[in-house]
């Protein structure tokens, strides 16, 4: 089936540093999402993005977070500066759009903030 | 307050038995309910989904039963196989107004051979 790719699979950084998580969504999809999963807990919605704009964001999407997809390349989540509580697995997802609600998930990036 | 709740947290059944995974929700505007399954170190993948126009959705050995009045749904896996062992997430979305999925905390299913 359609695949969402995420790079890197693991990232370890020091608190206060900047990190960029990359997502390669399914090629003809129009909506993009980031979810956060802390170990042992459920996935929680962070943000969705369509047509170059943030459409919705949750209270977990702090001011230090930003998303973009410049020129149809990777859909990125940038955290600057990082905090200890940002340690989690971040899942990217994409969906075709109004014809289908199905969201396809990537394998996740495990972020560890020291 | 959790908007989507799942039970049990973990479930063990024998091969060939029916596994029943439960889910309930708070928000009556939710109108799309997908179930995702996730194997260790893999992406969550859509298994089956239902919209409230139906009270049942079947796909092979997997069936969703939906009770709109009680805001409950359940996933039944008949003739369970060891390969069904995974974590199952119930999710919900008010798809007409929002694209975000609200996930439950998952049920870890183990099917013993």
PDB file of N, CA and C in Angstrom, chain B residues 3-76:
ATOM      1  N   UNK B   3     -11.235  11.564  25.488  1.00  0.00           N
ATOM      2  CA  UNK B   3     -12.442  11.578  24.659  1.00  0.00           C
ATOM      3  C   UNK B   3     -12.744  10.206  24.073  1.00  0.00           C
ATOM      4  N   UNK B   4     -11.698   9.385  23.921  1.00  0.00           N
ATOM      5  CA  UNK B   4     -11.867   8.034  23.392  1.00  0.00           C
ATOM      6  C   UNK B   4     -11.227   7.072  24.394  1.00  0.00           C
ATOM      7  N   UNK B   5     -12.015   6.126  24.845  1.00  0.00           N
ATOM      8  CA  UNK B   5     -11.523   5.171  25.841  1.00  0.00           C
ATOM      9  C   UNK B   5     -11.552   3.763  25.263  1.00  0.00           C
ATOM     10  N   UNK B   6     -10.562   2.991  25.603  1.00  0.00           N
ATOM     11  CA  UNK B   6     -10.516   1.605  25.145  1.00  0.00           C
ATOM     12  C   UNK B   6     -10.375   0.665  26.327  1.00  0.00           C
ATOM     13  N   UNK B   7     -10.965  -0.501  26.165  1.00  0.00           N
ATOM     14  CA  UNK B   7     -10.789  -1.566  27.157  1.00  0.00           C
ATOM     15  C   UNK B   7     -10.890  -2.913  26.457  1.00  0.00           C
ATOM     16  N   UNK B   8     -10.246  -3.945  26.978  1.00  0.00           N
ATOM     17  CA  UNK B   8      -9.279  -3.856  28.080  1.00  0.00           C
ATOM     18  C   UNK B   8      -7.956  -3.279  27.592  1.00  0.00           C
ATOM     19  N   UNK B   9      -7.072  -3.026  28.510  1.00  0.00           N
ATOM     20  CA  UNK B   9      -5.745  -2.529  28.152  1.00  0.00           C
ATOM     21  C   UNK B   9      -4.949  -3.627  27.445  1.00  0.00           C
ATOM     22  N   UNK B  10      -5.131  -4.866  27.920  1.00  0.00           N
ATOM     23  CA  UNK B  10      -4.498  -5.996  27.254  1.00  0.00           C
ATOM     24  C   UNK B  10      -5.457  -7.176  27.277  1.00  0.00           C
ATOM     25  N   UNK B  11      -5.304  -8.027  26.280  1.00  0.00           N
ATOM     26  CA  UNK B  11      -6.224  -9.148  26.096  1.00  0.00           C
ATOM     27  C   UNK B  11      -5.440 -10.314  25.519  1.00  0.00           C
ATOM     28  N   UNK B  12      -5.625 -11.478  26.105  1.00  0.00           N
ATOM     29  CA  UNK B  12      -5.005 -12.694  25.581  1.00  0.00           C
ATOM     30  C   UNK B  12      -6.101 -13.691  25.246  1.00  0.00           C
ATOM     31  N   UNK B  13      -6.068 -14.216  24.041  1.00  0.00           N
ATOM     32  CA  UNK B  13      -7.013 -15.245  23.617  1.00  0.00           C
ATOM     33  C   UNK B  13      -6.231 -16.377  22.978  1.00  0.00           C
ATOM     34  N   UNK B  14      -6.893 -17.524  22.869  1.00  0.00           N
ATOM     35  CA  UNK B  14      -6.288 -18.660  22.194  1.00  0.00           C
ATOM     36  C   UNK B  14      -6.611 -18.596  20.708  1.00  0.00           C
ATOM     37  N   UNK B  15      -5.735 -19.157  19.926  1.00  0.00           N
ATOM     38  CA  UNK B  15      -5.952 -19.249  18.482  1.00  0.00           C
ATOM     39  C   UNK B  15      -7.329 -19.873  18.210  1.00  0.00           C
ATOM     40  N   UNK B  16      -8.072 -19.259  17.302  1.00  0.00           N
ATOM     41  CA  UNK B  16      -9.394 -19.750  16.958  1.00  0.00           C
ATOM     42  C   UNK B  16     -10.531 -19.099  17.733  1.00  0.00           C
ATOM     43  N   UNK B  17     -10.229 -18.468  18.852  1.00  0.00           N
ATOM     44  CA  UNK B  17     -11.270 -17.789  19.636  1.00  0.00           C
ATOM     45  C   UNK B  17     -11.605 -16.435  19.016  1.00  0.00           C
ATOM     46  N   UNK B  18     -12.682 -15.832  19.520  1.00  0.00           N
ATOM     47  CA  UNK B  18     -13.056 -14.480  19.108  1.00  0.00           C
ATOM     48  C   UNK B  18     -12.546 -13.474  20.141  1.00  0.00           C
ATOM     49  N   UNK B  19     -11.814 -12.505  19.664  1.00  0.00           N
ATOM     50  CA  UNK B  19     -11.335 -11.422  20.531  1.00  0.00           C
ATOM     51  C   UNK B  19     -12.293 -10.244  20.390  1.00  0.00           C
ATOM     52  N   UNK B  20     -12.644  -9.636  21.506  1.00  0.00           N
ATOM     53  CA  UNK B  20     -13.552  -8.485  21.503  1.00  0.00           C
ATOM     54  C   UNK B  20     -12.848  -7.309  22.172  1.00  0.00           C
ATOM     55  N   UNK B  21     -12.689  -6.253  21.398  1.00  0.00           N
ATOM     56  CA  UNK B  21     -12.016  -5.046  21.873  1.00  0.00           C
ATOM     57  C   UNK B  21     -13.049  -3.925  21.929  1.00  0.00           C
ATOM     58  N   UNK B  22     -13.072  -3.204  23.027  1.00  0.00           N
ATOM     59  CA  UNK B  22     -14.114  -2.216  23.254  1.00  0.00           C
ATOM     60  C   UNK B  22     -13.597  -0.787  23.158  1.00  0.00           C
ATOM     61  N   UNK B  23     -14.498   0.094  22.766  1.00  0.00           N
ATOM     62  CA  UNK B  23     -14.161   1.507  22.612  1.00  0.00           C
ATOM     63  C   UNK B  23     -15.402   2.331  22.933  1.00  0.00           C
ATOM     64  N   UNK B  24     -15.212   3.450  23.604  1.00  0.00           N
ATOM     65  CA  UNK B  24     -16.327   4.365  23.844  1.00  0.00           C
ATOM     66  C   UNK B  24     -15.827   5.789  23.620  1.00  0.00           C
ATOM     67  N   UNK B  25     -16.761   6.685  23.383  1.00  0.00           N
ATOM     68  CA  UNK B  25     -16.361   8.064  23.091  1.00  0.00           C
ATOM     69  C   UNK B  25     -17.318   9.050  23.740  1.00  0.00           C
ATOM     70  N   UNK B  26     -16.860  10.295  23.825  1.00  0.00           N
ATOM     71  CA  UNK B  26     -17.631  11.336  24.518  1.00  0.00           C
ATOM     72  C   UNK B  26     -18.378  12.262  23.563  1.00  0.00           C
ATOM     73  N   UNK B  27     -17.708  12.616  22.485  1.00  0.00           N
ATOM     74  CA  UNK B  27     -18.201  13.711  21.642  1.00  0.00           C
ATOM     75  C   UNK B  27     -19.199  13.196  20.605  1.00  0.00           C
ATOM     76  N   UNK B  28     -20.434  13.658  20.697  1.00  0.00           N
ATOM     77  CA  UNK B  28     -21.468  13.165  19.785  1.00  0.00           C
ATOM     78  C   UNK B  28     -21.293  13.689  18.363  1.00  0.00           C
ATOM     79  N   UNK B  29     -20.374  14.630  18.152  1.00  0.00           N
ATOM     80  CA  UNK B  29     -20.133  15.100  16.776  1.00  0.00           C
ATOM     81  C   UNK B  29     -19.164  14.194  16.019  1.00  0.00           C
ATOM     82  N   UNK B  30     -18.536  13.256  16.707  1.00  0.00           N
ATOM     83  CA  UNK B  30     -17.643  12.314  16.013  1.00  0.00           C
ATOM     84  C   UNK B  30     -18.461  11.522  14.984  1.00  0.00           C
ATOM     85  N   UNK B  31     -17.939  11.431  13.766  1.00  0.00           N
ATOM     86  CA  UNK B  31     -18.691  10.712  12.745  1.00  0.00           C
ATOM     87  C   UNK B  31     -17.821   9.804  11.882  1.00  0.00           C
ATOM     88  N   UNK B  32     -16.643   9.522  12.362  1.00  0.00           N
ATOM     89  CA  UNK B  32     -15.769   8.599  11.627  1.00  0.00           C
ATOM     90  C   UNK B  32     -14.933   7.881  12.661  1.00  0.00           C
ATOM     91  N   UNK B  33     -14.937   6.545  12.604  1.00  0.00           N
ATOM     92  CA  UNK B  33     -14.273   5.738  13.635  1.00  0.00           C
ATOM     93  C   UNK B  33     -13.396   4.682  12.973  1.00  0.00           C
ATOM     94  N   UNK B  34     -12.128   4.967  12.823  1.00  0.00           N
ATOM     95  CA  UNK B  34     -11.216   3.954  12.282  1.00  0.00           C
ATOM     96  C   UNK B  34     -10.557   3.162  13.404  1.00  0.00           C
ATOM     97  N   UNK B  35     -10.249   1.925  13.107  1.00  0.00           N
ATOM     98  CA  UNK B  35      -9.406   1.122  13.982  1.00  0.00           C
ATOM     99  C   UNK B  35      -8.067   0.943  13.266  1.00  0.00           C
ATOM    100  N   UNK B  36      -7.006   1.214  14.004  1.00  0.00           N
ATOM    101  CA  UNK B  36      -5.661   1.005  13.495  1.00  0.00           C
ATOM    102  C   UNK B  36      -5.016  -0.123  14.287  1.00  0.00           C
ATOM    103  N   UNK B  37      -4.160  -0.885  13.603  1.00  0.00           N
ATOM    104  CA  UNK B  37      -3.355  -1.821  14.341  1.00  0.00           C
ATOM    105  C   UNK B  37      -1.894  -1.510  14.124  1.00  0.00           C
ATOM    106  N   UNK B  38      -1.115  -1.821  15.147  1.00  0.00           N
ATOM    107  CA  UNK B  38       0.295  -1.476  15.119  1.00  0.00           C
ATOM    108  C   UNK B  38       1.106  -2.641  15.641  1.00  0.00           C
ATOM    109  N   UNK B  39       2.003  -3.124  14.792  1.00  0.00           N
ATOM    110  CA  UNK B  39       2.935  -4.163  15.201  1.00  0.00           C
ATOM    111  C   UNK B  39       4.185  -3.486  15.729  1.00  0.00           C
ATOM    112  N   UNK B  40       4.929  -4.161  16.609  1.00  0.00           N
ATOM    113  CA  UNK B  40       6.120  -3.527  17.190  1.00  0.00           C
ATOM    114  C   UNK B  40       7.050  -2.963  16.117  1.00  0.00           C
ATOM    115  N   UNK B  41       7.481  -1.736  16.330  1.00  0.00           N
ATOM    116  CA  UNK B  41       8.443  -1.050  15.452  1.00  0.00           C
ATOM    117  C   UNK B  41       7.897  -0.833  14.043  1.00  0.00           C
ATOM    118  N   UNK B  42       6.568  -0.847  13.897  1.00  0.00           N
ATOM    119  CA  UNK B  42       5.981  -0.554  12.596  1.00  0.00           C
ATOM    120  C   UNK B  42       4.997   0.608  12.695  1.00  0.00           C
ATOM    121  N   UNK B  43       4.563   1.095  11.527  1.00  0.00           N
ATOM    122  CA  UNK B  43       3.590   2.195  11.505  1.00  0.00           C
ATOM    123  C   UNK B  43       2.222   1.687  11.910  1.00  0.00           C
ATOM    124  N   UNK B  44       1.420   2.509  12.552  1.00  0.00           N
ATOM    125  CA  UNK B  44      -0.002   2.176  12.689  1.00  0.00           C
ATOM    126  C   UNK B  44      -0.613   2.083  11.296  1.00  0.00           C
ATOM    127  N   UNK B  45      -1.429   1.077  11.079  1.00  0.00           N
ATOM    128  CA  UNK B  45      -2.041   0.881   9.767  1.00  0.00           C
ATOM    129  C   UNK B  45      -3.539   0.743   9.944  1.00  0.00           C
ATOM    130  N   UNK B  46      -4.281   1.348   9.020  1.00  0.00           N
ATOM    131  CA  UNK B  46      -5.740   1.271   9.094  1.00  0.00           C
ATOM    132  C   UNK B  46      -6.197  -0.158   8.871  1.00  0.00           C
ATOM    133  N   UNK B  47      -7.034  -0.632   9.769  1.00  0.00           N
ATOM    134  CA  UNK B  47      -7.559  -1.995   9.690  1.00  0.00           C
ATOM    135  C   UNK B  47      -8.970  -1.991   9.124  1.00  0.00           C
ATOM    136  N   UNK B  48      -9.826  -1.195   9.709  1.00  0.00           N
ATOM    137  CA  UNK B  48     -11.226  -1.141   9.313  1.00  0.00           C
ATOM    138  C   UNK B  48     -11.809   0.132   9.917  1.00  0.00           C
ATOM    139  N   UNK B  49     -12.835   0.697   9.274  1.00  0.00           N
ATOM    140  CA  UNK B  49     -13.422   1.940   9.778  1.00  0.00           C
ATOM    141  C   UNK B  49     -14.931   1.915   9.570  1.00  0.00           C
ATOM    142  N   UNK B  50     -15.633   2.723  10.354  1.00  0.00           N
ATOM    143  CA  UNK B  50     -17.088   2.788  10.249  1.00  0.00           C
ATOM    144  C   UNK B  50     -17.552   4.222  10.400  1.00  0.00           C
ATOM    145  N   UNK B  51     -18.659   4.554   9.752  1.00  0.00           N
ATOM    146  CA  UNK B  51     -19.317   5.830   9.959  1.00  0.00           C
ATOM    147  C   UNK B  51     -20.698   5.545  10.536  1.00  0.00           C
ATOM    148  N   UNK B  52     -21.253   6.461  11.322  1.00  0.00           N
ATOM    149  CA  UNK B  52     -22.482   6.180  12.083  1.00  0.00           C
ATOM    150  C   UNK B  52     -23.730   5.900  11.251  1.00  0.00           C
ATOM    151  N   UNK B  53     -23.646   5.991   9.940  1.00  0.00           N
ATOM    152  CA  UNK B  53     -24.815   5.615   9.134  1.00  0.00           C
ATOM    153  C   UNK B  53     -25.066   4.118   9.216  1.00  0.00           C
ATOM    154  N   UNK B  54     -24.030   3.369   9.618  1.00  0.00           N
ATOM    155  CA  UNK B  54     -24.156   1.926   9.764  1.00  0.00           C
ATOM    156  C   UNK B  54     -23.966   1.549  11.224  1.00  0.00           C
ATOM    157  N   UNK B  55     -24.513   0.396  11.631  1.00  0.00           N
ATOM    158  CA  UNK B  55     -24.199  -0.091  12.973  1.00  0.00           C
ATOM    159  C   UNK B  55     -23.324  -1.330  12.931  1.00  0.00           C
ATOM    160  N   UNK B  56     -22.884  -1.682  11.719  1.00  0.00           N
ATOM    161  CA  UNK B  56     -22.010  -2.846  11.590  1.00  0.00           C
ATOM    162  C   UNK B  56     -21.176  -2.695  10.326  1.00  0.00           C
ATOM    163  N   UNK B  57     -19.917  -3.049  10.439  1.00  0.00           N
ATOM    164  CA  UNK B  57     -19.026  -3.059   9.273  1.00  0.00           C
ATOM    165  C   UNK B  57     -18.166  -4.293   9.377  1.00  0.00           C
ATOM    166  N   UNK B  58     -18.152  -5.057   8.285  1.00  0.00           N
ATOM    167  CA  UNK B  58     -17.455  -6.336   8.316  1.00  0.00           C
ATOM    168  C   UNK B  58     -16.397  -6.364   7.229  1.00  0.00           C
ATOM    169  N   UNK B  59     -15.248  -6.919   7.553  1.00  0.00           N
ATOM    170  CA  UNK B  59     -14.190  -7.110   6.560  1.00  0.00           C
ATOM    171  C   UNK B  59     -13.460  -8.386   6.936  1.00  0.00           C
ATOM    172  N   UNK B  60     -13.860  -9.470   6.302  1.00  0.00           N
ATOM    173  CA  UNK B  60     -13.237 -10.755   6.619  1.00  0.00           C
ATOM    174  C   UNK B  60     -13.505 -11.159   8.057  1.00  0.00           C
ATOM    175  N   UNK B  61     -12.454 -11.395   8.816  1.00  0.00           N
ATOM    176  CA  UNK B  61     -12.612 -11.818  10.208  1.00  0.00           C
ATOM    177  C   UNK B  61     -12.825 -10.645  11.166  1.00  0.00           C
ATOM    178  N   UNK B  62     -12.794  -9.449  10.655  1.00  0.00           N
ATOM    179  CA  UNK B  62     -12.885  -8.254  11.488  1.00  0.00           C
ATOM    180  C   UNK B  62     -14.241  -7.582  11.309  1.00  0.00           C
ATOM    181  N   UNK B  63     -14.921  -7.326  12.425  1.00  0.00           N
ATOM    182  CA  UNK B  63     -16.234  -6.692  12.393  1.00  0.00           C
ATOM    183  C   UNK B  63     -16.299  -5.608  13.451  1.00  0.00           C
ATOM    184  N   UNK B  64     -16.803  -4.450  13.047  1.00  0.00           N
ATOM    185  CA  UNK B  64     -17.085  -3.380  14.002  1.00  0.00           C
ATOM    186  C   UNK B  64     -18.581  -3.388  14.269  1.00  0.00           C
ATOM    187  N   UNK B  65     -18.946  -3.379  15.551  1.00  0.00           N
ATOM    188  CA  UNK B  65     -20.331  -3.183  15.970  1.00  0.00           C
ATOM    189  C   UNK B  65     -20.414  -1.797  16.604  1.00  0.00           C
ATOM    190  N   UNK B  66     -21.406  -1.022  16.175  1.00  0.00           N
ATOM    191  CA  UNK B  66     -21.480   0.385  16.582  1.00  0.00           C
ATOM    192  C   UNK B  66     -22.836   0.672  17.221  1.00  0.00           C
ATOM    193  N   UNK B  67     -22.794   1.305  18.380  1.00  0.00           N
ATOM    194  CA  UNK B  67     -24.023   1.684  19.082  1.00  0.00           C
ATOM    195  C   UNK B  67     -23.990   3.196  19.310  1.00  0.00           C
ATOM    196  N   UNK B  68     -24.668   3.912  18.437  1.00  0.00           N
ATOM    197  CA  UNK B  68     -24.607   5.376  18.486  1.00  0.00           C
ATOM    198  C   UNK B  68     -25.254   5.926  19.761  1.00  0.00           C
ATOM    199  N   UNK B  69     -26.342   5.311  20.184  1.00  0.00           N
ATOM    200  CA  UNK B  69     -27.056   5.812  21.359  1.00  0.00           C
ATOM    201  C   UNK B  69     -26.176   5.757  22.609  1.00  0.00           C
ATOM    202  N   UNK B  70     -25.430   4.660  22.724  1.00  0.00           N
ATOM    203  CA  UNK B  70     -24.575   4.495  23.913  1.00  0.00           C
ATOM    204  C   UNK B  70     -23.168   5.021  23.679  1.00  0.00           C
ATOM    205  N   UNK B  71     -22.874   5.487  22.478  1.00  0.00           N
ATOM    206  CA  UNK B  71     -21.538   5.987  22.123  1.00  0.00           C
ATOM    207  C   UNK B  71     -20.481   4.929  22.395  1.00  0.00           C
ATOM    208  N   UNK B  72     -20.776   3.740  21.892  1.00  0.00           N
ATOM    209  CA  UNK B  72     -19.850   2.624  22.076  1.00  0.00           C
ATOM    210  C   UNK B  72     -19.664   1.904  20.757  1.00  0.00           C
ATOM    211  N   UNK B  73     -18.487   1.331  20.622  1.00  0.00           N
ATOM    212  CA  UNK B  73     -18.247   0.438  19.498  1.00  0.00           C
ATOM    213  C   UNK B  73     -17.297  -0.656  19.943  1.00  0.00           C
ATOM    214  N   UNK B  74     -17.306  -1.734  19.194  1.00  0.00           N
ATOM    215  CA  UNK B  74     -16.415  -2.835  19.525  1.00  0.00           C
ATOM    216  C   UNK B  74     -15.887  -3.456  18.239  1.00  0.00           C
ATOM    217  N   UNK B  75     -14.702  -3.977  18.349  1.00  0.00           N
ATOM    218  CA  UNK B  75     -14.066  -4.687  17.241  1.00  0.00           C
ATOM    219  C   UNK B  75     -14.021  -6.160  17.618  1.00  0.00           C
ATOM    220  N   UNK B  76     -14.633  -6.991  16.771  1.00  0.00           N
ATOM    221  CA  UNK B  76     -14.619  -8.419  16.981  1.00  0.00           C
ATOM    222  C   UNK B  76     -13.694  -9.063  15.959  1.00  0.00           C
TER     223      UNK B  76
END
